[in-house]
Structures are given as structure tokens and as C-alpha cells.
Tab-separated table of C-alpha atoms in Angstrom:
chain	number	residue	atom	x	y	z
F	736	MET	CA	159.287	-41.959	1.128
F	737	ALA	CA	159.191	-38.057	2.016
F	738	ARG	CA	161.137	-36.891	4.851
F	739	ARG	CA	159.115	-35.899	7.922
F	740	VAL	CA	159.354	-32.280	8.939
F	741	VAL	CA	159.226	-31.449	12.648
F	742	ILE	CA	159.364	-28.414	14.897
F	743	THR	CA	161.885	-28.167	17.588
F	744	GLY	CA	161.638	-24.234	18.085
F	745	ALA	CA	159.875	-21.485	17.970
F	746	GLY	CA	160.388	-17.670	18.656
F	747	ILE	CA	157.910	-14.848	18.783
F	748	ILE	CA	157.604	-11.097	19.409
F	749	SER	CA	154.481	-8.841	19.008
F	750	ALA	CA	152.069	-6.393	20.678
F	751	ILE	CA	151.307	-8.940	23.317
F	752	GLY	CA	154.628	-9.778	24.371
F	753	VAL	CA	158.463	-10.820	23.913
F	754	GLY	CA	158.696	-14.510	23.905
F	755	LYS	CA	156.198	-17.638	24.152
F	756	GLU	CA	155.483	-17.300	27.694
F	757	ALA	CA	154.264	-13.715	27.751
F	758	THR	CA	152.166	-14.477	24.513
F	759	VAL	CA	150.437	-17.289	26.247
F	760	ARG	CA	149.893	-15.202	29.287
F	761	SER	CA	148.185	-12.471	27.061
F	762	ILE	CA	146.000	-14.839	25.295
F	763	LEU	CA	144.606	-16.650	28.245
F	764	GLU	CA	144.141	-13.336	29.897
F	765	ARG	CA	142.329	-12.155	26.821
F	766	ARG	CA	144.428	-8.839	26.738
F	767	SER	CA	144.811	-7.323	23.254
F	768	GLY	CA	148.080	-5.319	22.491
F	769	ILE	CA	146.092	-3.102	20.201
F	770	GLY	CA	146.429	0.495	21.294
F	771	ARG	CA	147.687	3.978	20.722
F	772	LEU	CA	151.131	4.189	19.099
F	773	ARG	CA	153.895	4.833	21.256
F	774	HIS	CA	157.137	4.808	18.919
F	775	LEU	CA	156.188	5.388	15.430
F	776	VAL	CA	155.968	9.022	14.769
F	777	THR	CA	153.030	9.777	12.289
F	778	ALA	CA	150.114	12.120	11.334
F	779	HIS	CA	147.879	9.199	11.933
F	780	SER	CA	148.810	8.477	15.764
F	781	ASP	CA	144.811	8.152	16.301
F	782	LEU	CA	144.868	4.798	14.366
F	783	PRO	CA	145.095	1.972	16.773
F	784	CYS	CA	147.793	-0.446	16.213
F	785	GLY	CA	149.549	-3.505	17.522
F	786	GLU	CA	152.801	-2.217	18.315
F	787	ALA	CA	155.512	-3.960	20.259
F	788	ALA	CA	156.237	-2.492	23.473
F	789	LEU	CA	160.139	-2.053	23.062
F	790	SER	CA	161.602	0.689	21.310
F	791	ASP	CA	164.401	0.562	18.964
F	792	ALA	CA	166.714	1.501	21.576
F	793	GLY	CA	165.001	-1.090	23.947
F	794	LEU	CA	165.392	-3.879	21.277
F	795	LYS	CA	169.136	-3.086	20.704
F	796	ALA	CA	169.914	-3.163	24.291
F	797	LEU	CA	168.155	-6.510	24.786
F	798	LEU	CA	169.980	-7.968	21.880
F	799	GLY	CA	173.359	-6.267	22.948
F	800	ILE	CA	173.687	-4.207	19.678
F	801	PRO	CA	175.494	-0.673	20.014
F	802	PRO	CA	172.683	1.931	19.988
F	803	GLU	CA	174.378	4.134	17.445
F	804	GLU	CA	174.306	1.317	14.697
F	805	VAL	CA	171.794	1.843	12.141
F	806	VAL	CA	169.519	-1.421	12.113
F	807	ALA	CA	165.953	-1.775	10.522
F	808	ARG	CA	163.209	-2.355	13.268
F	809	THR	CA	162.212	-5.186	11.027
F	810	ALA	CA	165.710	-7.158	11.676
F	811	LEU	CA	165.671	-6.005	15.334
F	812	LEU	CA	162.254	-7.943	15.827
F	813	GLY	CA	163.245	-10.829	13.771
F	814	ILE	CA	166.698	-11.414	15.652
F	815	VAL	CA	164.670	-11.326	18.834
F	816	ALA	CA	162.107	-14.299	17.591
F	817	VAL	CA	165.028	-15.931	15.943
F	818	LYS	CA	167.199	-16.236	18.937
F	819	GLU	CA	164.391	-17.450	21.084
F	820	ALA	CA	163.527	-20.273	18.430
F	821	ILE	CA	167.311	-21.517	17.982
F	822	ALA	CA	167.720	-21.347	21.726
F	823	GLN	CA	164.756	-23.628	22.311
F	824	ALA	CA	165.837	-25.911	19.615
F	825	GLY	CA	169.429	-26.228	20.930
F	826	LEU	CA	170.749	-26.268	17.436
F	827	PRO	CA	174.685	-26.567	17.283
F	828	GLU	CA	176.391	-23.282	16.380
F	829	ASP	CA	178.472	-25.212	13.706
F	830	GLU	CA	175.600	-26.759	12.025
F	831	ALA	CA	175.057	-25.522	8.528
F	832	THR	CA	171.387	-24.657	8.123
F	833	ALA	CA	169.435	-22.173	6.189
F	834	LEU	CA	167.312	-18.973	7.031
F	835	VAL	CA	164.354	-18.150	5.132
F	836	GLY	CA	162.761	-14.959	6.222
F	837	GLY	CA	159.376	-13.101	4.891
F	838	THR	CA	158.880	-9.507	4.815
F	839	THR	CA	157.563	-6.759	2.691
F	840	VAL	CA	158.494	-3.448	4.674
F	841	GLY	CA	162.125	-4.464	5.194
F	842	GLY	CA	164.081	-1.483	6.107
F	843	MET	CA	161.494	1.039	5.307
F	844	ASP	CA	161.923	2.645	8.420
F	845	ILE	CA	165.526	3.491	7.826
F	846	THR	CA	164.633	5.266	4.407
F	847	GLU	CA	161.989	7.247	6.326
F	848	ASN	CA	164.280	8.397	9.173
F	849	HIS	CA	167.147	9.350	7.083
F	850	PHE	CA	165.745	10.257	3.742
F	851	GLY	CA	166.642	13.826	4.110
F	852	GLY	CA	170.248	13.119	4.329
F	853	MET	CA	170.237	10.350	1.858
F	854	THR	CA	170.316	12.560	-1.165
F	855	SER	CA	173.933	11.999	-2.289
F	856	GLY	CA	177.300	10.630	-0.997
F	857	ASP	CA	178.443	8.263	1.724
F	858	ALA	CA	175.167	8.527	3.522
F	859	PHE	CA	173.073	7.401	0.350
F	860	ASN	CA	175.661	4.537	-0.436
F	861	ALA	CA	175.496	3.330	3.294
F	862	LEU	CA	171.773	3.389	3.909
F	863	ILE	CA	170.034	2.683	0.678
F	864	PRO	CA	171.183	-1.038	0.673
F	865	LEU	CA	169.272	-1.357	4.123
F	866	HIS	CA	166.366	-0.374	2.524
F	867	THR	CA	165.555	-3.769	0.870
F	868	CYS	CA	163.733	-6.744	2.176
F	869	GLY	CA	166.782	-9.122	1.753
F	870	SER	CA	169.059	-6.784	3.570
F	871	SER	CA	166.733	-7.172	6.777
F	872	THR	CA	167.139	-11.047	6.631
F	873	ASP	CA	170.870	-10.703	6.116
F	874	ARG	CA	171.093	-8.734	9.198
F	875	ILE	CA	169.170	-11.272	11.041
F	876	ALA	CA	171.221	-14.137	9.683
F	877	GLY	CA	174.394	-11.986	10.776
F	878	CYS	CA	173.653	-12.542	14.505
F	879	PHE	CA	174.226	-16.228	14.541
F	880	LYS	CA	176.821	-18.757	13.274
F	881	GLY	CA	175.837	-21.604	10.927
F	882	PHE	CA	173.849	-19.994	8.366
F	883	THR	CA	174.912	-21.082	5.068
F	884	SER	CA	172.032	-20.175	3.083
F	885	VAL	CA	169.823	-16.972	3.432
F	886	THR	CA	166.787	-16.433	1.475
F	887	THR	CA	163.989	-13.747	1.479
F	888	THR	CA	160.473	-14.257	0.408
F	889	SER	CA	158.085	-11.216	-0.146
F	890	THR	CA	154.401	-12.053	-0.953
F	891	ALA	CA	152.604	-9.381	1.087
F	892	CYS	CA	150.593	-10.837	3.747
F	893	SER	CA	151.255	-14.676	2.962
F	894	SER	CA	155.185	-14.083	3.372
F	895	ALA	CA	155.918	-15.791	6.366
F	896	ALA	CA	153.748	-18.637	5.743
F	897	ASN	CA	155.419	-19.066	2.361
F	898	SER	CA	158.691	-18.788	3.949
F	899	ILE	CA	157.670	-21.565	6.221
F	900	ALA	CA	156.469	-23.673	3.330
F	901	LEU	CA	159.913	-22.988	1.619
F	902	GLY	CA	161.895	-23.967	4.530
F	903	ALA	CA	160.013	-27.053	4.764
F	904	ASN	CA	160.670	-28.028	1.433
F	905	LEU	CA	164.272	-27.524	1.932
F	906	VAL	CA	163.803	-29.935	4.666
F	907	ARG	CA	161.686	-32.408	3.092
F	908	SER	CA	164.085	-32.604	-0.268
F	909	GLY	CA	166.917	-33.314	1.931
F	910	ARG	CA	168.934	-30.027	1.108
F	911	PHE	CA	169.002	-29.311	4.823
F	912	ASP	CA	168.499	-31.205	7.953
F	913	SER	CA	167.285	-28.052	9.481
F	914	VAL	CA	165.858	-24.620	8.562
F	915	VAL	CA	164.936	-21.625	10.412
F	916	ALA	CA	161.772	-19.981	8.630
F	917	GLY	CA	159.408	-17.314	9.611
F	918	GLY	CA	158.776	-13.627	9.064
F	919	SER	CA	159.354	-10.228	10.653
F	920	GLU	CA	157.422	-6.794	9.930
F	921	CYS	CA	157.778	-3.528	11.624
F	922	LEU	CA	155.310	-0.653	11.470
F	923	THR	CA	156.194	2.443	9.161
F	924	ARG	CA	154.732	5.645	7.908
F	925	TYR	CA	154.449	4.543	4.599
F	926	HIS	CA	153.051	1.267	5.569
F	927	LEU	CA	150.340	2.848	7.550
F	928	ASN	CA	149.703	5.306	5.121
F	929	GLY	CA	149.257	2.912	2.390
F	930	PHE	CA	146.647	0.787	4.325
F	931	ASN	CA	144.803	4.060	5.277
F	932	SER	CA	144.835	5.237	1.842
F	933	LEU	CA	142.949	1.906	0.905
F	934	MET	CA	140.377	2.925	3.461
F	935	ILE	CA	140.583	-0.551	5.295
F	936	LEU	CA	141.976	0.408	8.739
F	937	ASP	CA	139.445	0.492	11.585
F	938	HIS	CA	139.728	3.605	14.146
F	939	GLU	CA	138.341	1.172	16.872
F	940	PRO	CA	140.007	-2.371	17.712
F	941	CYS	CA	139.207	-4.531	14.924
F	942	ARG	CA	136.259	-7.069	15.317
F	943	PRO	CA	137.055	-9.995	12.928
F	944	PHE	CA	133.807	-11.624	11.474
F	945	ASP	CA	131.537	-9.262	13.596
F	946	ALA	CA	128.753	-7.743	11.457
F	947	GLY	CA	130.004	-4.346	12.487
F	948	ARG	CA	133.614	-4.756	11.457
F	949	ALA	CA	135.106	-1.679	9.979
F	950	GLY	CA	138.533	-2.766	8.896
F	951	LEU	CA	141.976	-4.027	10.179
F	952	ASN	CA	144.430	-2.580	12.946
F	953	LEU	CA	147.987	-2.839	11.614
F	954	GLY	CA	150.436	-4.591	13.780
F	955	GLU	CA	154.227	-5.609	13.997
F	956	GLY	CA	156.513	-8.393	15.099
F	957	ALA	CA	158.315	-11.547	14.168
F	958	GLY	CA	157.526	-15.214	14.502
F	959	PHE	CA	160.307	-18.141	13.322
F	960	LEU	CA	160.173	-21.989	13.671
F	961	VAL	CA	163.053	-24.196	13.480
F	962	LEU	CA	162.054	-26.999	11.372
F	963	GLU	CA	163.959	-30.384	11.127
F	964	GLU	CA	164.118	-33.822	9.747
F	965	GLU	CA	162.499	-35.795	12.252
F	966	GLY	CA	165.260	-38.462	12.373
F	967	HIS	CA	167.985	-35.381	12.710
F	968	ALA	CA	165.820	-34.146	15.428
F	969	LEU	CA	165.803	-37.306	17.178
F	970	ASN	CA	169.591	-38.249	16.894
F	971	ARG	CA	170.462	-35.168	18.710
F	972	GLY	CA	167.806	-35.514	21.406
F	973	ALA	CA	166.029	-32.444	20.539
F	974	ARG	CA	162.280	-31.904	22.140
F	975	ILE	CA	159.805	-31.997	19.319
F	976	MET	CA	156.965	-29.260	19.642
F	977	GLY	CA	154.950	-30.376	16.669
F	978	VAL	CA	154.917	-31.384	12.926
F	979	LEU	CA	154.430	-29.414	9.968
F	980	ASP	CA	152.359	-32.000	8.173
F	981	GLY	CA	151.201	-30.125	5.252
F	982	TRP	CA	151.315	-26.916	3.344
F	983	GLY	CA	149.374	-25.282	0.360
F	984	ASN	CA	149.526	-22.091	-1.667
F	985	ALA	CA	147.258	-21.015	-4.369
F	986	CYS	CA	146.637	-17.868	-6.263
F	987	ASP	CA	143.245	-17.020	-7.393
F	988	ALA	CA	144.472	-13.587	-8.907
F	989	TYR	CA	140.738	-12.169	-8.614
F	990	HIS	CA	142.085	-8.677	-7.883
F	991	GLN	CA	145.080	-6.549	-6.827
F	992	THR	CA	143.811	-6.250	-3.263
F	993	ALA	CA	140.319	-7.855	-2.911
F	994	SER	CA	139.819	-11.377	-2.129
F	995	SER	CA	137.338	-13.538	-4.447
F	996	PRO	CA	133.701	-13.748	-3.401
F	997	ASP	CA	133.855	-17.539	-3.278
F	998	GLY	CA	137.090	-17.701	-1.602
F	999	GLU	CA	138.601	-19.812	-4.261
F	1000	GLY	CA	142.193	-19.075	-3.487
F	1001	ALA	CA	141.673	-19.723	0.282
F	1002	PHE	CA	139.683	-22.805	-0.444
F	1003	LEU	CA	142.452	-24.356	-2.539
F	1004	ALA	CA	145.347	-23.446	-0.325
F	1005	MET	CA	143.468	-25.105	2.831
F	1006	GLY	CA	142.599	-28.301	0.556
F	1007	LYS	CA	146.310	-28.564	-0.636
F	1008	ALA	CA	147.409	-28.582	3.152
F	1009	LEU	CA	145.261	-31.041	4.074
F	1010	ALA	CA	145.885	-33.288	0.957
F	1011	MET	CA	149.744	-33.188	1.669
F	1012	ALA	CA	149.154	-34.290	5.290
F	1013	GLY	CA	146.778	-37.057	4.358
F	1014	LEU	CA	143.901	-35.690	6.318
F	1015	GLY	CA	140.255	-34.689	5.769
F	1016	PRO	CA	138.221	-31.636	6.902
F	1017	GLY	CA	136.850	-33.686	9.659
F	1018	ASP	CA	140.543	-34.081	11.094
F	1019	VAL	CA	141.056	-30.467	11.771
F	1020	ASP	CA	140.426	-29.174	15.518
F	1021	TYR	CA	141.029	-25.523	15.051
F	1022	VAL	CA	141.344	-22.813	12.507
F	1023	ASN	CA	143.628	-19.612	13.179
F	1024	ALA	CA	141.743	-17.549	10.602
F	1025	HIS	CA	143.475	-14.996	8.463
F	1026	GLY	CA	140.515	-13.046	9.812
F	1027	THR	CA	141.604	-9.433	9.202
F	1028	GLY	CA	138.449	-7.624	10.332
F	1029	THR	CA	137.809	-6.179	6.486
F	1030	VAL	CA	134.486	-6.843	4.987
F	1031	ASN	CA	135.808	-8.338	2.105
F	1032	ASN	CA	138.351	-10.692	3.664
F	1033	ASP	CA	135.989	-12.012	6.565
F	1034	SER	CA	133.247	-13.007	3.973
F	1035	SER	CA	135.555	-14.472	1.423
F	1036	GLU	CA	137.298	-16.469	4.084
F	1037	SER	CA	134.067	-17.770	5.408
F	1038	ALA	CA	132.945	-18.830	2.112
F	1039	ALA	CA	136.018	-20.958	1.691
F	1040	LEU	CA	135.477	-22.300	5.406
F	1041	ARG	CA	132.115	-23.302	4.653
F	1042	ARG	CA	133.046	-24.737	0.968
F	1043	LEU	CA	135.605	-26.886	2.796
F	1044	PHE	CA	134.162	-27.791	5.993
F	1045	GLY	CA	130.307	-27.999	5.126
F	1046	GLU	CA	128.433	-27.924	8.279
F	1047	ALA	CA	131.049	-29.202	10.255
F	1048	ILE	CA	133.126	-26.023	10.776
F	1049	PRO	CA	135.548	-26.549	13.611
F	1050	PRO	CA	136.197	-23.879	16.151
F	1051	VAL	CA	137.748	-20.600	14.123
F	1052	SER	CA	139.146	-17.535	15.528
F	1053	SER	CA	141.378	-14.713	14.467
F	1054	THR	CA	144.370	-13.486	16.751
F	1055	LYS	CA	144.678	-10.582	14.946
F	1056	SER	CA	142.346	-9.437	17.314
F	1057	PHE	CA	145.308	-9.533	19.747
F	1058	THR	CA	148.080	-8.742	17.793
F	1059	GLY	CA	146.710	-6.425	15.116
F	1060	HIS	CA	147.617	-7.479	11.451
F	1061	THR	CA	151.350	-7.977	11.327
F	1062	THR	CA	151.238	-8.369	7.541
F	1063	SER	CA	154.383	-10.192	6.141
F	1064	ALA	CA	155.105	-11.509	9.740
F	1065	SER	CA	151.538	-12.927	10.532
F	1066	GLY	CA	151.988	-16.226	9.081
F	1067	GLY	CA	155.054	-16.922	11.396
F	1068	ILE	CA	153.512	-15.121	14.618
F	1069	GLU	CA	150.187	-17.209	14.077
F	1070	ALA	CA	151.978	-20.595	13.541
F	1071	VAL	CA	153.639	-19.967	16.931
F	1072	ILE	CA	150.563	-19.493	18.448
F	1073	CYS	CA	148.999	-22.412	16.910
F	1074	LEU	CA	152.136	-24.451	18.295
F	1075	LEU	CA	151.370	-22.779	21.808
F	1076	ALA	CA	147.567	-23.550	21.645
F	1077	MET	CA	148.405	-27.353	20.861
F	1078	GLU	CA	151.038	-27.681	23.615
F	1079	ASN	CA	148.986	-25.657	26.172
F	1080	GLY	CA	145.444	-27.223	25.268
F	1081	PHE	CA	143.635	-23.560	24.630
F	1082	ILE	CA	141.698	-21.980	21.526
F	1083	PRO	CA	142.443	-18.247	21.463
F	1084	ALA	CA	139.254	-15.963	21.758
F	1085	ASN	CA	137.981	-13.962	18.763
F	1086	LEU	CA	138.293	-10.556	20.856
F	1087	GLY	CA	135.614	-7.884	19.615
F	1088	TRP	CA	133.051	-10.183	18.017
F	1089	GLU	CA	129.283	-9.286	19.284
F	1090	LYS	CA	126.945	-9.706	16.329
F	1091	PRO	CA	126.875	-12.404	13.829
F	1092	ASP	CA	126.794	-11.607	9.935
F	1093	GLY	CA	125.143	-14.006	7.671
F	1094	ASP	CA	128.093	-13.607	5.285
F	1095	CYS	CA	130.678	-14.772	7.982
F	1096	ILE	CA	131.129	-17.936	10.237
F	1097	VAL	CA	130.558	-17.366	13.938
F	1098	PRO	CA	134.126	-17.367	15.372
F	1099	GLU	CA	135.174	-18.819	18.926
F	1100	HIS	CA	134.794	-15.521	20.452
F	1101	GLU	CA	135.154	-16.567	24.040
F	1102	GLY	CA	138.160	-18.748	23.973
F	1103	LYS	CA	138.543	-22.486	25.255
F	1104	GLU	CA	140.857	-23.835	27.719
F	1105	GLY	CA	141.733	-27.578	28.545
F	1106	VAL	CA	140.967	-28.631	25.109
F	1107	SER	CA	143.135	-31.273	22.982
F	1108	LEU	CA	144.116	-30.209	19.569
F	1109	SER	CA	145.835	-32.597	17.146
F	1110	HIS	CA	145.683	-30.819	13.991
F	1111	VAL	CA	145.344	-27.155	13.384
F	1112	LEU	CA	145.337	-24.859	9.971
F	1113	CYS	CA	146.822	-21.685	9.982
F	1114	ASN	CA	145.713	-19.401	7.189
F	1115	SER	CA	147.754	-16.338	5.674
F	1116	PHE	CA	146.093	-14.538	2.632
F	1117	ALA	CA	147.812	-11.676	0.820
F	1118	PHE	CA	146.857	-9.077	-1.817
F	1119	GLY	CA	146.753	-10.487	-5.402
F	1120	GLY	CA	145.072	-13.780	-4.053
F	1121	ASN	CA	148.508	-14.994	-2.909
F	1122	ASP	CA	146.800	-17.349	-0.338
F	1123	SER	CA	148.626	-20.006	1.832
F	1124	SER	CA	147.743	-22.635	4.632
F	1125	LEU	CA	149.873	-24.411	7.007
F	1126	LEU	CA	148.813	-27.654	8.726
F	1127	LEU	CA	150.228	-28.273	12.015
F	1128	SER	CA	149.828	-31.427	14.082
F	1129	LYS	CA	150.720	-32.698	17.437
F	1130	TYR	CA	153.924	-34.956	17.465
F	1131	GLU	CA	152.931	-38.454	18.232
F	1132	GLY	CA	156.250	-40.151	17.974
F	1133	HIS	CA	158.579	-41.704	15.155
F	1134	GLU	CA	156.976	-43.077	12.217
């Protein structure tokens, strides 16, 4: 019998707040964090983004890191989220565990800020290693005791979701009794310019699934979960937030950046997550959509949802209308939001939606409170068709 993977801790930081309480308040108050850039210096400051409120200096002060130490913003955001997740889980400091972090930007901000002085010598040797994705995850791990294994996944916008799936497999297989998994990503000029060159950034707040949608807004942040084997969590008296019942990944390889018109990868990923959980489409109470706000993604994801659910599509919304598209961190941030929705009995609004599009589902644009959610799908889809879906469930007791 497969080991059951439960969730005992969650941590989050994004444009709508630091920590779970602030995140819930922003969602229930329908307060988006998308706006003008305050920290990233760029020629494209007119592009709205979901930027975390704290500067690098503010994050270092919060974490007790010396202000002169060079630390990637991706790592700083990740440390905040991991710290909250571990604190909630109450993991013993000396317990051997693993950290699986997802990112694509990594330390790109360091490279941008120091490039002029990195051409040779000591500065080059000291700073170039900080550019890599793995370096950011290593820096996060270095702030905590107990991480005997550190791994980084980088699959673009499905990175954090795939990190969580990998972490769950490590627990399910018996390799570890507990794993911390999720993702972290900061905004950078290279990041922003790259998406802008694809002409998929909206100059207004994004409108996922709306007929007038014109693209996405980039965001930043981090979201991490503490995954544990159920018996291990119960034996140490941990409070269980939820269950990671299933996960699925599929690659349709349709195009370098575009999703397939019929949503094949998304359809397969959601179906695999449900099959692993032993559930059917009718058991799903809410879908946190990838919902970027681009013409292509929203129509493709809608096609996949219609294929899977038929006429009985459950409530669907995209919380990227709150946080912006946090790219590699999105699966972690949105998984935490899904847990908070189950715990607090709400469905997040799909902000900005006004007009239906025949190619798209009609999202839950008003949001709901006082609802009971037992099973939630969380979608994360990436360039190249690397699509992943997580199935989160309410914990109903020991099986």
C-alpha cells in the first residue's frame, strides 16, 4: 500500500502579502497586488506587475541577513516561505529531510546588478555561481538545519508544481518521511524583457478568460509545502492541513511557447492527478486554473476543462489576477492558496473578468465564501507543453 502524503505546513509570500493570514485577507477583500513596479529598475516600468512589497533590504532585515551580503532575491523570497512552512509544521531541527525548490530565474538579478564588475577576477568567481537556479535553492537550505538533500527543478512555469510532485514521490517511496517542496521566483529585467518580446504582457491588470484579455502580468513570490508521510505526522502530533492525493505531469510538445488548441497536455495532467487519487471529475469542487490571461493559454485550458468535465465544470478561477503570473513559483503559491481556500471555505474571485468568450469557460468571477471544498485541482502549465496538475484534498482522518 502506497504511503499517504499529507501536508503539515505551508508558507507564502507574493504581491498580496507576506504569509498566509495576509494572503487570505487580500483574497477575501478582492485586493489585487498588481500595480506599478517599485523595486525593479527597468525601462518598462509602465508594465503592471505583481511585485512583493518588501525590497531586498526589507527582506534581509526580516530574515536577519546582513545587509551587505549578496543574496538573490529568489532565495530571499524562498527563505520567507520555507520559514513559515517549517514553523507551522513544527519539524524538529535535527530531522533529516529534503528540500525541493523550483525556479527558472534563480540569481539572474545578481547577474544584472553586478554584470559590469564581473568581467574577471574575484568578483567574477564569487558572483557567477550565484546566477544558477541550484544556487538559490542551496541558499534557502543554508538557513535551516536538517536538509540532507537539496534538489532544484526548472521546468519554467510548472517548476514549483513539479517540485511538489517530486517531493511527494520522495515521501511516497519511503526515501524521506518529510520533504519541503515548492518554488520561488523574483522579477528581473531579463525576465520581464523576455516576456515582453513575446508580446504577451498586458499593459493593464490581467483578465483571465475574459473576451478582452490581452496578456499576462508578471509577478514574483514563493510558496512551499511541508509534505509528510501520514503516520509520521500523526506520531509527532502535527496538525494536518490537507492531503496531496494525486499529481500528474504530461508534455504535449506542441510548440516552444504555445499550448495546443485542444489542451492535450493539460487534459492528460489533470486526468493523471485524478486517477492517482482514485477520484472522478465529479469529485472536484474547485479548479485553481493556470489562467494566465493570454489568448492562447486560456482557450487551451478551457478546452481541456471541457474535455475532462463535460457540461459539469466545477467553479474555476485564476488567482494570477491577484498575484500576477509568478512563473516558476506559481504552482507553489497557488497550491498554498488552494489549501487556504479549503481551510477557510472560500473560492477566490477571478478578478477583471467582464465579458464571456465562446472559446473559454466562464470563471467564478465574484468569488464565494462559506463553501465546503473537499477536493481541489491546482494547474500549472509551462512552455513546451510541460503541464502539471496537483490534486489537494481535505484531511478526513487516518485511513
